Amino acid sequence: MTWQEIHMLDQRLTLAINSWNSPWSDKIWAFFSDIPVWIPLYVLIAGYACFRLGWKKGLIVIAAALLTFGFCDQFSNLIKNLVCRIRPLNDGYMISQGLNILERGGGYSFFSAHAANVLGLATCTYTGLREDTRKSYGTYAALIFTWAALVSVSRIFVGRHYLGDVLVGAAIGAAAGLAFGLLARAVMKRLPSKKLA
């Protein structure tokens, strides 16, 4: 399959997903795509990590999450400028086919930094928290990965990314999050465990 054929398939799949819109769902997807609304969640995650692991280990997980963010964001910018894929909202064909657009903006599309960042955060923090073997963190995983999936998919619904952008971004973010999460755990093993009541 050629790049052009892959691109055309990605266009069709993106349009199919993007077409599942309505006035009420548009508000939901715009909410999940809005970066400032993530900040309270990040503060809660940081506090939770420090509570469960102790402040020293908690800070190590927070540092690993910040490194994941930095890597994903900068790597996404690098690849975007190399690939130069036009965003769906700026693509004449996508607009002519009725693409629902909730955001405006320029720049390039491949790959989604939003998807990479949220999957990186989810994977890194979950991996780091698992250093505490007294708890499975299944509920945390369900919540944070659901949040990450919703943020990622929102990028299709607001018109800024193709499905392929989101899938690749999510995969890169998860890989980076796992790598930095495991690095955090390796560092934490050198510290004494927190005694919980």
Tab-separated table of N, CA, C and O in Angstrom, residues 34-108:
chain	number	residue	atom	x	y	z
A	34	ASP	N	-9.263	20.881	25.438
A	34	ASP	CA	-8.815	22.145	26.008
A	34	ASP	C	-7.734	21.888	27.065
A	34	ASP	O	-8.013	21.376	28.152
A	35	ILE	N	-6.491	22.247	26.764
A	35	ILE	CA	-5.368	21.927	27.643
A	35	ILE	C	-5.526	22.453	29.069
A	35	ILE	O	-5.229	21.736	30.027
A	36	PRO	N	-5.971	23.706	29.293
A	36	PRO	CA	-6.065	24.201	30.680
A	36	PRO	C	-6.939	23.351	31.608
A	36	PRO	O	-6.693	23.313	32.814
A	37	VAL	N	-7.934	22.637	31.068
A	37	VAL	CA	-8.786	21.831	31.942
A	37	VAL	C	-8.043	20.611	32.482
A	37	VAL	O	-8.508	19.963	33.406
A	38	TRP	N	-6.875	20.294	31.895
A	38	TRP	CA	-6.099	19.174	32.391
A	38	TRP	C	-5.378	19.515	33.699
A	38	TRP	O	-5.028	18.618	34.469
A	39	ILE	N	-5.101	20.787	33.955
A	39	ILE	CA	-4.232	21.182	35.063
A	39	ILE	C	-4.699	20.650	36.420
A	39	ILE	O	-3.886	20.093	37.174
A	40	PRO	N	-5.996	20.773	36.797
A	40	PRO	CA	-6.416	20.207	38.097
A	40	PRO	C	-6.160	18.700	38.187
A	40	PRO	O	-5.785	18.205	39.260
A	41	LEU	N	-6.344	17.988	37.081
A	41	LEU	CA	-6.078	16.550	37.082
A	41	LEU	C	-4.602	16.283	37.355
A	41	LEU	O	-4.251	15.394	38.137
A	42	TYR	N	-3.735	17.047	36.723
A	42	TYR	CA	-2.300	16.853	36.924
A	42	TYR	C	-1.897	17.121	38.380
A	42	TYR	O	-1.055	16.419	38.933
A	43	VAL	N	-2.497	18.140	38.972
A	43	VAL	CA	-2.213	18.446	40.375
A	43	VAL	C	-2.660	17.290	41.268
A	43	VAL	O	-1.945	16.891	42.202
A	44	LEU	N	-3.838	16.728	40.982
A	44	LEU	CA	-4.335	15.586	41.759
A	44	LEU	C	-3.419	14.372	41.610
A	44	LEU	O	-3.137	13.678	42.588
A	45	ILE	N	-2.959	14.125	40.377
A	45	ILE	CA	-2.062	12.987	40.142
A	45	ILE	C	-0.756	13.170	40.910
A	45	ILE	O	-0.248	12.225	41.535
A	46	ALA	N	-0.212	14.388	40.881
A	46	ALA	CA	1.028	14.659	41.602
A	46	ALA	C	0.842	14.433	43.100
A	46	ALA	O	1.683	13.802	43.765
A	47	GLY	N	-0.275	14.935	43.640
A	47	GLY	CA	-0.546	14.743	45.058
A	47	GLY	C	-0.742	13.276	45.412
A	47	GLY	O	-0.265	12.800	46.451
A	48	TYR	N	-1.432	12.547	44.534
A	48	TYR	CA	-1.687	11.126	44.764
A	48	TYR	C	-0.381	10.334	44.756
A	48	TYR	O	-0.175	9.446	45.595
A	49	ALA	N	0.501	10.668	43.810
A	49	ALA	CA	1.791	9.968	43.736
A	49	ALA	C	2.602	10.189	45.013
A	49	ALA	O	3.188	9.245	45.560
A	50	CYS	N	2.606	11.422	45.508
A	50	CYS	CA	3.347	11.710	46.739
A	50	CYS	C	2.707	11.028	47.951
A	50	CYS	O	3.408	10.557	48.854
A	51	PHE	N	1.378	10.951	47.976
A	51	PHE	CA	0.680	10.297	49.079
A	51	PHE	C	0.962	8.800	49.091
A	51	PHE	O	1.238	8.214	50.148
A	52	ARG	N	0.896	8.163	47.932
A	52	ARG	CA	1.066	6.719	47.865
A	52	ARG	C	2.525	6.285	48.015
A	52	ARG	O	2.815	5.241	48.602
A	53	LEU	N	3.452	7.067	47.481
A	53	LEU	CA	4.845	6.637	47.427
A	53	LEU	C	5.751	7.362	48.412
A	53	LEU	O	6.903	6.959	48.606
A	54	GLY	N	5.256	8.419	49.030
A	54	GLY	CA	6.111	9.285	49.827
A	54	GLY	C	6.619	10.418	48.943
A	54	GLY	O	6.664	10.283	47.725
A	55	TRP	N	7.004	11.528	49.551
A	55	TRP	CA	7.300	12.706	48.727
A	55	TRP	C	8.520	12.528	47.839
A	55	TRP	O	8.549	13.020	46.711
A	56	LYS	N	9.531	11.775	48.303
A	56	LYS	CA	10.733	11.595	47.483
A	56	LYS	C	10.421	10.781	46.228
A	56	LYS	O	10.756	11.181	45.106
A	57	LYS	N	9.779	9.642	46.424
A	57	LYS	CA	9.445	8.814	45.269
A	57	LYS	C	8.376	9.478	44.411
A	57	LYS	O	8.371	9.351	43.180
A	58	GLY	N	7.470	10.187	45.078
A	58	GLY	CA	6.446	10.907	44.329
A	58	GLY	C	7.053	11.935	43.396
A	58	GLY	O	6.633	12.082	42.240
A	59	LEU	N	8.073	12.661	43.893
A	59	LEU	CA	8.746	13.653	43.059
A	59	LEU	C	9.492	13.007	41.899
A	59	LEU	O	9.591	13.587	40.809
A	60	ILE	N	9.984	11.795	42.107
A	60	ILE	CA	10.661	11.081	41.020
A	60	ILE	C	9.660	10.750	39.916
A	60	ILE	O	9.945	10.913	38.721
A	61	VAL	N	8.460	10.295	40.300
A	61	VAL	CA	7.424	10.002	39.306
A	61	VAL	C	6.992	11.279	38.589
A	61	VAL	O	6.808	11.285	37.360
A	62	ILE	N	6.856	12.366	39.326
A	62	ILE	CA	6.479	13.643	38.715
A	62	ILE	C	7.557	14.087	37.725
A	62	ILE	O	7.250	14.534	36.611
A	63	ALA	N	8.832	13.945	38.118
A	63	ALA	CA	9.927	14.319	37.217
A	63	ALA	C	9.911	13.466	35.952
A	63	ALA	O	10.128	13.968	34.837
A	64	ALA	N	9.631	12.172	36.119
A	64	ALA	CA	9.564	11.281	34.960
A	64	ALA	C	8.420	11.676	34.033
A	64	ALA	O	8.556	11.647	32.800
A	65	ALA	N	7.278	12.064	34.625
A	65	ALA	CA	6.139	12.503	33.820
A	65	ALA	C	6.475	13.774	33.046
A	65	ALA	O	6.112	13.924	31.875
A	66	LEU	N	7.197	14.700	33.689
A	66	LEU	CA	7.602	15.937	33.011
A	66	LEU	C	8.578	15.644	31.874
A	66	LEU	O	8.497	16.258	30.792
A	67	LEU	N	9.487	14.712	32.092
A	67	LEU	CA	10.411	14.313	31.029
A	67	LEU	C	9.653	13.681	29.861
A	67	LEU	O	9.978	13.918	28.695
A	68	THR	N	8.634	12.891	30.188
A	68	THR	CA	7.807	12.283	29.143
A	68	THR	C	7.120	13.360	28.322
A	68	THR	O	7.116	13.302	27.080
A	69	PHE	N	6.532	14.337	29.008
A	69	PHE	CA	5.877	15.457	28.322
A	69	PHE	C	6.852	16.176	27.399
A	69	PHE	O	6.547	16.460	26.236
A	70	GLY	N	8.014	16.512	27.957
A	70	GLY	CA	8.997	17.248	27.173
A	70	GLY	C	9.443	16.481	25.943
A	70	GLY	O	9.538	17.042	24.846
A	71	PHE	N	9.713	15.182	26.128
A	71	PHE	CA	10.145	14.359	24.999
A	71	PHE	C	9.055	14.279	23.938
A	71	PHE	O	9.320	14.496	22.749
A	72	CYS	N	7.830	13.946	24.354
A	72	CYS	CA	6.730	13.787	23.401
A	72	CYS	C	6.456	15.079	22.639
A	72	CYS	O	6.244	15.060	21.413
A	73	ASP	N	6.468	16.186	23.342
A	73	ASP	CA	6.162	17.469	22.716
A	73	ASP	C	7.221	17.849	21.687
A	73	ASP	O	6.900	18.230	20.551
A	74	GLN	N	8.487	17.732	22.066
A	74	GLN	CA	9.562	18.118	21.154
A	74	GLN	C	9.712	17.133	19.993
A	74	GLN	O	9.965	17.545	18.851
A	75	PHE	N	9.532	15.846	20.269
A	75	PHE	CA	9.629	14.847	19.202
A	75	PHE	C	8.485	15.030	18.211
A	75	PHE	O	8.672	14.904	17.000
A	76	SER	N	7.302	15.366	18.724
A	76	SER	CA	6.158	15.620	17.843
A	76	SER	C	6.444	16.812	16.928
A	76	SER	O	6.179	16.754	15.711
A	77	ASN	N	6.997	17.893	17.481
A	77	ASN	CA	7.324	19.060	16.665
A	77	ASN	C	8.351	18.726	15.591
A	77	ASN	O	8.240	19.181	14.440
A	78	LEU	N	9.340	17.928	15.954
A	78	LEU	CA	10.369	17.517	14.996
A	78	LEU	C	9.759	16.741	13.834
A	78	LEU	O	10.013	17.046	12.661
A	79	ILE	N	8.936	15.745	14.161
A	79	ILE	CA	8.336	14.908	13.119
A	79	ILE	C	7.341	15.710	12.276
A	79	ILE	O	7.280	15.554	11.055
A	80	LYS	N	6.572	16.576	12.912
A	80	LYS	CA	5.628	17.410	12.160
A	80	LYS	C	6.342	18.235	11.101
A	80	LYS	O	5.874	18.343	9.962
A	81	ASN	N	7.469	18.820	11.466
A	81	ASN	CA	8.206	19.664	10.526
A	81	ASN	C	8.947	18.860	9.461
A	81	ASN	O	9.285	19.407	8.406
A	82	LEU	N	9.173	17.579	9.723
A	82	LEU	CA	9.785	16.718	8.713
A	82	LEU	C	8.737	16.183	7.735
A	82	LEU	O	8.968	16.139	6.529
A	83	VAL	N	7.581	15.779	8.266
A	83	VAL	CA	6.541	15.161	7.436
A	83	VAL	C	5.693	16.219	6.719
A	83	VAL	O	5.287	16.022	5.568
A	84	CYS	N	5.410	17.324	7.394
A	84	CYS	CA	4.631	18.443	6.818
A	84	CYS	C	3.250	18.007	6.334
A	84	CYS	O	2.809	18.382	5.233
A	85	ARG	N	2.544	17.238	7.128
A	85	ARG	CA	1.186	16.813	6.777
A	85	ARG	C	0.192	17.904	7.181
A	85	ARG	O	0.145	18.297	8.346
A	86	ILE	N	-0.596	18.355	6.242
A	86	ILE	CA	-1.553	19.432	6.506
A	86	ILE	C	-2.658	18.924	7.428
A	86	ILE	O	-3.145	17.802	7.287
A	87	ARG	N	-3.064	19.759	8.360
A	87	ARG	CA	-4.145	19.388	9.270
A	87	ARG	C	-5.456	19.213	8.494
A	87	ARG	O	-5.688	19.903	7.491
A	88	PRO	N	-6.344	18.326	8.975
A	88	PRO	CA	-7.640	18.143	8.307
A	88	PRO	C	-8.423	19.439	8.143
A	88	PRO	O	-9.041	19.674	7.111
A	89	LEU	N	-8.374	20.314	9.151
A	89	LEU	CA	-9.151	21.553	9.103
A	89	LEU	C	-8.631	22.548	8.068
A	89	LEU	O	-9.292	23.540	7.760
A	90	ASN	N	-7.423	22.279	7.527
A	90	ASN	CA	-6.862	23.128	6.473
A	90	ASN	C	-6.799	22.406	5.125
A	90	ASN	O	-6.229	22.942	4.171
A	91	ASP	N	-7.351	21.209	5.069
A	91	ASP	CA	-7.337	20.397	3.853
A	91	ASP	C	-8.632	20.626	3.077
A	91	ASP	O	-9.727	20.351	3.582
A	92	GLY	N	-8.510	21.116	1.845
A	92	GLY	CA	-9.681	21.426	1.027
A	92	GLY	C	-10.596	20.236	0.816
A	92	GLY	O	-11.832	20.380	0.854
A	93	TYR	N	-10.017	19.044	0.615
A	93	TYR	CA	-10.840	17.853	0.406
A	93	TYR	C	-11.645	17.534	1.651
A	93	TYR	O	-12.849	17.258	1.564
A	94	MET	N	-11.014	17.573	2.815
A	94	MET	CA	-11.710	17.246	4.057
A	94	MET	C	-12.843	18.243	4.320
A	94	MET	O	-13.938	17.858	4.739
A	95	ILE	N	-12.585	19.512	4.051
A	95	ILE	CA	-13.614	20.537	4.244
A	95	ILE	C	-14.774	20.318	3.284
A	95	ILE	O	-15.951	20.412	3.666
A	96	SER	N	-14.445	19.979	2.026
A	96	SER	CA	-15.500	19.763	1.028
A	96	SER	C	-16.370	18.556	1.359
A	96	SER	O	-17.525	18.477	0.936
A	97	GLN	N	-15.816	17.616	2.147
A	97	GLN	CA	-16.566	16.419	2.521
A	97	GLN	C	-17.346	16.609	3.815
A	97	GLN	O	-17.916	15.657	4.344
A	98	GLY	N	-17.359	17.839	4.334
A	98	GLY	CA	-18.187	18.137	5.502
A	98	GLY	C	-17.520	17.948	6.841
A	98	GLY	O	-18.201	17.717	7.845
A	99	LEU	N	-16.194	18.046	6.892
A	99	LEU	CA	-15.487	17.911	8.168
A	99	LEU	C	-16.046	18.900	9.186
A	99	LEU	O	-16.167	20.085	8.919
A	100	ASN	N	-16.397	18.383	10.366
A	100	ASN	CA	-16.881	19.225	11.455
A	100	ASN	C	-15.670	19.823	12.164
A	100	ASN	O	-14.816	19.101	12.675
A	101	ILE	N	-15.576	21.160	12.201
A	101	ILE	CA	-14.410	21.848	12.750
A	101	ILE	C	-14.815	22.643	13.979
A	101	ILE	O	-15.706	23.486	13.919
A	102	LEU	N	-14.158	22.349	15.105
A	102	LEU	CA	-14.436	23.054	16.360
A	102	LEU	C	-13.294	23.956	16.784
A	102	LEU	O	-13.453	24.767	17.690
A	103	GLU	N	-12.127	23.784	16.166
A	103	GLU	CA	-10.961	24.608	16.469
A	103	GLU	C	-10.359	25.107	15.165
A	103	GLU	O	-10.587	24.519	14.111
A	104	ARG	N	-9.597	26.156	15.245
A	104	ARG	CA	-8.861	26.665	14.095
A	104	ARG	C	-7.377	26.633	14.424
A	104	ARG	O	-6.995	26.466	15.569
A	105	GLY	N	-6.564	26.782	13.420
A	105	GLY	CA	-5.131	26.834	13.680
A	105	GLY	C	-4.326	26.300	12.529
A	105	GLY	O	-4.849	25.612	11.648
A	106	GLY	N	-3.057	26.637	12.548
A	106	GLY	CA	-2.155	26.193	11.497
A	106	GLY	C	-1.264	25.068	11.979
A	106	GLY	O	-1.646	24.271	12.820
A	107	GLY	N	-0.058	25.061	11.462
A	107	GLY	CA	0.872	24.001	11.828
A	107	GLY	C	0.570	22.713	11.096
A	107	GLY	O	-0.317	22.651	10.245
A	108	TYR	N	1.333	21.686	11.438
A	108	TYR	CA	1.182	20.394	10.782
A	108	TYR	C	0.520	19.376	11.705
A	108	TYR	O	0.403	19.588	12.904
